[in-house]
Amino acid sequence: MDYGLVQLWSGNLKNIIKKTFGGLSTEYYLRQIFFAALFSAFILYVVAQGEGPIQYGFIGLLIANTLLYPYSRFVYENVVGFILGRQVFFVNAIFMLVVKLLTIALCWCLAIFIAPIGLLYLYFRNSK
């Protein structure tokens, strides 16, 4: 086996991971992980109240969605930012909280599908 090729692959893989998964600021990532973990804990609590045992696949899905949620939220915020620009809306706080919770739920539930778009965007943005 050619160790030069392994080193080249290893270096490229590290570079790809750094450009994608390391593309968000630590503060933003940790804040989003916090909300995703709260959402996961709530779902786990609700499911644990049921009669059947919790499936390992379900636990895996909870973990995957929680870890991918920041990238899914990143895509959502960029799309909304593009559509709305820098507009400011004055709305009822309760209404805004409900909308925020719905968008958190939507981004978390679809994180497996939305996050790859964010990861690709981060890779190309950080490759420049």
PDB file of C-alpha atoms in Angstrom:
ATOM      1  CA  MET A   1       0.000   0.000   0.000  1.00  0.00           C
ATOM      2  CA  ASP A   2       1.303   3.429  -0.903  1.00  0.00           C
ATOM      3  CA  TYR A   3       1.498   5.516   2.280  1.00  0.00           C
ATOM      4  CA  GLY A   4       1.724   8.740   0.241  1.00  0.00           C
ATOM      5  CA  LEU A   5      -1.753   8.071  -1.113  1.00  0.00           C
ATOM      6  CA  VAL A   6      -3.080   7.389   2.406  1.00  0.00           C
ATOM      7  CA  GLN A   7      -1.542  10.657   3.633  1.00  0.00           C
ATOM      8  CA  LEU A   8      -3.030  12.550   0.695  1.00  0.00           C
ATOM      9  CA  TRP A   9      -6.476  11.061   1.357  1.00  0.00           C
ATOM     10  CA  SER A  10      -6.155  11.707   5.097  1.00  0.00           C
ATOM     11  CA  GLY A  11      -5.153  15.330   4.490  1.00  0.00           C
ATOM     12  CA  ASN A  12      -8.024  15.895   2.046  1.00  0.00           C
ATOM     13  CA  LEU A  13     -10.534  14.302   4.397  1.00  0.00           C
ATOM     14  CA  LYS A  14      -9.397  16.519   7.277  1.00  0.00           C
ATOM     15  CA  ASN A  15      -9.675  19.546   5.004  1.00  0.00           C
ATOM     16  CA  ILE A  16     -13.209  18.602   3.911  1.00  0.00           C
ATOM     17  CA  ILE A  17     -14.334  18.043   7.510  1.00  0.00           C
ATOM     18  CA  LYS A  18     -12.793  21.343   8.603  1.00  0.00           C
ATOM     19  CA  LYS A  19     -14.506  23.250   5.769  1.00  0.00           C
ATOM     20  CA  THR A  20     -17.931  21.680   6.371  1.00  0.00           C
ATOM     21  CA  PHE A  21     -18.469  20.682   9.979  1.00  0.00           C
ATOM     22  CA  GLY A  22     -16.102  23.392  11.230  1.00  0.00           C
ATOM     23  CA  GLY A  23     -17.772  26.057   9.104  1.00  0.00           C
ATOM     24  CA  LEU A  24     -20.102  27.404  11.803  1.00  0.00           C
ATOM     25  CA  SER A  25     -18.912  29.530  14.698  1.00  0.00           C
ATOM     26  CA  THR A  26     -18.567  27.685  18.000  1.00  0.00           C
ATOM     27  CA  GLU A  27     -21.030  30.035  19.699  1.00  0.00           C
ATOM     28  CA  TYR A  28     -23.679  29.487  17.014  1.00  0.00           C
ATOM     29  CA  TYR A  29     -23.139  25.706  16.960  1.00  0.00           C
ATOM     30  CA  LEU A  30     -23.369  25.324  20.751  1.00  0.00           C
ATOM     31  CA  ARG A  31     -26.478  27.523  20.945  1.00  0.00           C
ATOM     32  CA  GLN A  32     -28.216  25.453  18.278  1.00  0.00           C
ATOM     33  CA  ILE A  33     -27.092  22.161  19.876  1.00  0.00           C
ATOM     34  CA  PHE A  34     -28.612  23.354  23.159  1.00  0.00           C
ATOM     35  CA  PHE A  35     -32.038  23.892  21.568  1.00  0.00           C
ATOM     36  CA  ALA A  36     -31.788  20.642  19.603  1.00  0.00           C
ATOM     37  CA  ALA A  37     -30.918  18.729  22.779  1.00  0.00           C
ATOM     38  CA  LEU A  38     -33.907  20.255  24.583  1.00  0.00           C
ATOM     39  CA  PHE A  39     -36.154  19.233  21.710  1.00  0.00           C
ATOM     40  CA  SER A  40     -34.672  15.707  21.701  1.00  0.00           C
ATOM     41  CA  ALA A  41     -35.091  15.393  25.468  1.00  0.00           C
ATOM     42  CA  PHE A  42     -38.744  16.411  25.143  1.00  0.00           C
ATOM     43  CA  ILE A  43     -39.359  13.848  22.399  1.00  0.00           C
ATOM     44  CA  LEU A  44     -37.535  11.157  24.375  1.00  0.00           C
ATOM     45  CA  TYR A  45     -39.645  11.985  27.440  1.00  0.00           C
ATOM     46  CA  VAL A  46     -42.874  11.737  25.465  1.00  0.00           C
ATOM     47  CA  VAL A  47     -41.841   8.435  23.859  1.00  0.00           C
ATOM     48  CA  ALA A  48     -40.698   7.025  27.223  1.00  0.00           C
ATOM     49  CA  GLN A  49     -44.213   7.593  28.563  1.00  0.00           C
ATOM     50  CA  GLY A  50     -45.488   5.033  26.051  1.00  0.00           C
ATOM     51  CA  GLU A  51     -45.897   1.359  26.747  1.00  0.00           C
ATOM     52  CA  GLY A  52     -43.295  -0.142  24.440  1.00  0.00           C
ATOM     53  CA  PRO A  53     -39.520  -0.080  24.705  1.00  0.00           C
ATOM     54  CA  ILE A  54     -37.540   2.646  22.962  1.00  0.00           C
ATOM     55  CA  GLN A  55     -35.921   1.341  19.778  1.00  0.00           C
ATOM     56  CA  TYR A  56     -32.171   1.752  19.160  1.00  0.00           C
ATOM     57  CA  GLY A  57     -32.876   3.131  15.692  1.00  0.00           C
ATOM     58  CA  PHE A  58     -35.012   5.843  17.245  1.00  0.00           C
ATOM     59  CA  ILE A  59     -32.175   6.795  19.607  1.00  0.00           C
ATOM     60  CA  GLY A  60     -29.845   6.938  16.591  1.00  0.00           C
ATOM     61  CA  LEU A  61     -32.281   9.209  14.772  1.00  0.00           C
ATOM     62  CA  LEU A  62     -32.501  11.490  17.827  1.00  0.00           C
ATOM     63  CA  ILE A  63     -28.722  11.762  17.981  1.00  0.00           C
ATOM     64  CA  ALA A  64     -28.319  12.306  14.229  1.00  0.00           C
ATOM     65  CA  ASN A  65     -31.010  14.987  14.094  1.00  0.00           C
ATOM     66  CA  THR A  66     -29.586  16.728  17.153  1.00  0.00           C
ATOM     67  CA  LEU A  67     -26.055  16.839  15.717  1.00  0.00           C
ATOM     68  CA  LEU A  68     -27.259  17.928  12.267  1.00  0.00           C
ATOM     69  CA  TYR A  69     -29.796  20.475  13.526  1.00  0.00           C
ATOM     70  CA  PRO A  70     -27.355  23.439  13.576  1.00  0.00           C
ATOM     71  CA  TYR A  71     -26.656  22.969   9.867  1.00  0.00           C
ATOM     72  CA  SER A  72     -30.356  22.606   9.103  1.00  0.00           C
ATOM     73  CA  ARG A  73     -31.100  25.781  11.059  1.00  0.00           C
ATOM     74  CA  PHE A  74     -28.250  27.524   9.221  1.00  0.00           C
ATOM     75  CA  VAL A  75     -29.936  26.735   5.894  1.00  0.00           C
ATOM     76  CA  TYR A  76     -33.320  27.898   7.185  1.00  0.00           C
ATOM     77  CA  GLU A  77     -31.940  31.200   8.511  1.00  0.00           C
ATOM     78  CA  ASN A  78     -30.072  31.892   5.276  1.00  0.00           C
ATOM     79  CA  VAL A  79     -33.130  31.191   3.110  1.00  0.00           C
ATOM     80  CA  VAL A  80     -35.382  33.353   5.308  1.00  0.00           C
ATOM     81  CA  GLY A  81     -32.701  36.056   5.393  1.00  0.00           C
ATOM     82  CA  PHE A  82     -32.491  36.000   1.609  1.00  0.00           C
ATOM     83  CA  ILE A  83     -36.258  36.236   1.184  1.00  0.00           C
ATOM     84  CA  LEU A  84     -36.945  38.852   3.860  1.00  0.00           C
ATOM     85  CA  GLY A  85     -33.692  40.799   3.751  1.00  0.00           C
ATOM     86  CA  ARG A  86     -33.239  43.115   6.704  1.00  0.00           C
ATOM     87  CA  GLN A  87     -36.955  43.685   7.298  1.00  0.00           C
ATOM     88  CA  VAL A  88     -38.117  44.118  10.885  1.00  0.00           C
ATOM     89  CA  PHE A  89     -41.571  42.895  11.892  1.00  0.00           C
ATOM     90  CA  PHE A  90     -43.402  43.888  15.037  1.00  0.00           C
ATOM     91  CA  VAL A  91     -45.630  41.026  16.135  1.00  0.00           C
ATOM     92  CA  ASN A  92     -47.126  39.621  19.309  1.00  0.00           C
ATOM     93  CA  ALA A  93     -44.481  37.878  21.460  1.00  0.00           C
ATOM     94  CA  ILE A  94     -46.638  34.763  21.941  1.00  0.00           C
ATOM     95  CA  PHE A  95     -47.146  34.475  18.184  1.00  0.00           C
ATOM     96  CA  MET A  96     -43.403  34.860  17.602  1.00  0.00           C
ATOM     97  CA  LEU A  97     -42.611  32.202  20.223  1.00  0.00           C
ATOM     98  CA  VAL A  98     -45.044  29.753  18.598  1.00  0.00           C
ATOM     99  CA  VAL A  99     -43.534  30.408  15.160  1.00  0.00           C
ATOM    100  CA  LYS A 100     -40.032  29.969  16.598  1.00  0.00           C
ATOM    101  CA  LEU A 101     -40.970  26.636  18.195  1.00  0.00           C
ATOM    102  CA  LEU A 102     -42.558  25.444  14.951  1.00  0.00           C
ATOM    103  CA  THR A 103     -39.454  26.341  12.940  1.00  0.00           C
ATOM    104  CA  ILE A 104     -37.229  24.612  15.497  1.00  0.00           C
ATOM    105  CA  ALA A 105     -39.405  21.492  15.242  1.00  0.00           C
ATOM    106  CA  LEU A 106     -39.431  21.616  11.452  1.00  0.00           C
ATOM    107  CA  CYS A 107     -35.663  22.117  11.164  1.00  0.00           C
ATOM    108  CA  TRP A 108     -34.996  19.388  13.726  1.00  0.00           C
ATOM    109  CA  CYS A 109     -37.347  16.848  12.164  1.00  0.00           C
ATOM    110  CA  LEU A 110     -35.957  17.444   8.667  1.00  0.00           C
ATOM    111  CA  ALA A 111     -32.319  17.904   9.731  1.00  0.00           C
ATOM    112  CA  ILE A 112     -31.174  14.698   8.010  1.00  0.00           C
ATOM    113  CA  PHE A 113     -32.495  16.038   4.703  1.00  0.00           C
ATOM    114  CA  ILE A 114     -31.735  19.763   5.055  1.00  0.00           C
ATOM    115  CA  ALA A 115     -28.308  19.655   6.750  1.00  0.00           C
ATOM    116  CA  PRO A 116     -26.437  18.236   3.722  1.00  0.00           C
ATOM    117  CA  ILE A 117     -27.404  21.391   1.808  1.00  0.00           C
ATOM    118  CA  GLY A 118     -25.892  23.515   4.573  1.00  0.00           C
ATOM    119  CA  LEU A 119     -22.774  21.355   4.710  1.00  0.00           C
ATOM    120  CA  LEU A 120     -22.283  21.675   0.941  1.00  0.00           C
ATOM    121  CA  TYR A 121     -22.786  25.428   1.140  1.00  0.00           C
ATOM    122  CA  LEU A 122     -20.262  25.718   3.990  1.00  0.00           C
ATOM    123  CA  TYR A 123     -17.743  23.610   2.080  1.00  0.00           C
ATOM    124  CA  PHE A 124     -17.933  25.771  -1.033  1.00  0.00           C
ATOM    125  CA  ARG A 125     -18.012  29.024   0.947  1.00  0.00           C
ATOM    126  CA  ASN A 126     -14.941  28.022   2.966  1.00  0.00           C
ATOM    127  CA  SER A 127     -13.091  26.737  -0.109  1.00  0.00           C
ATOM    128  CA  LYS A 128     -12.742  30.219  -1.575  1.00  0.00           C
TER     129      LYS A 128
END
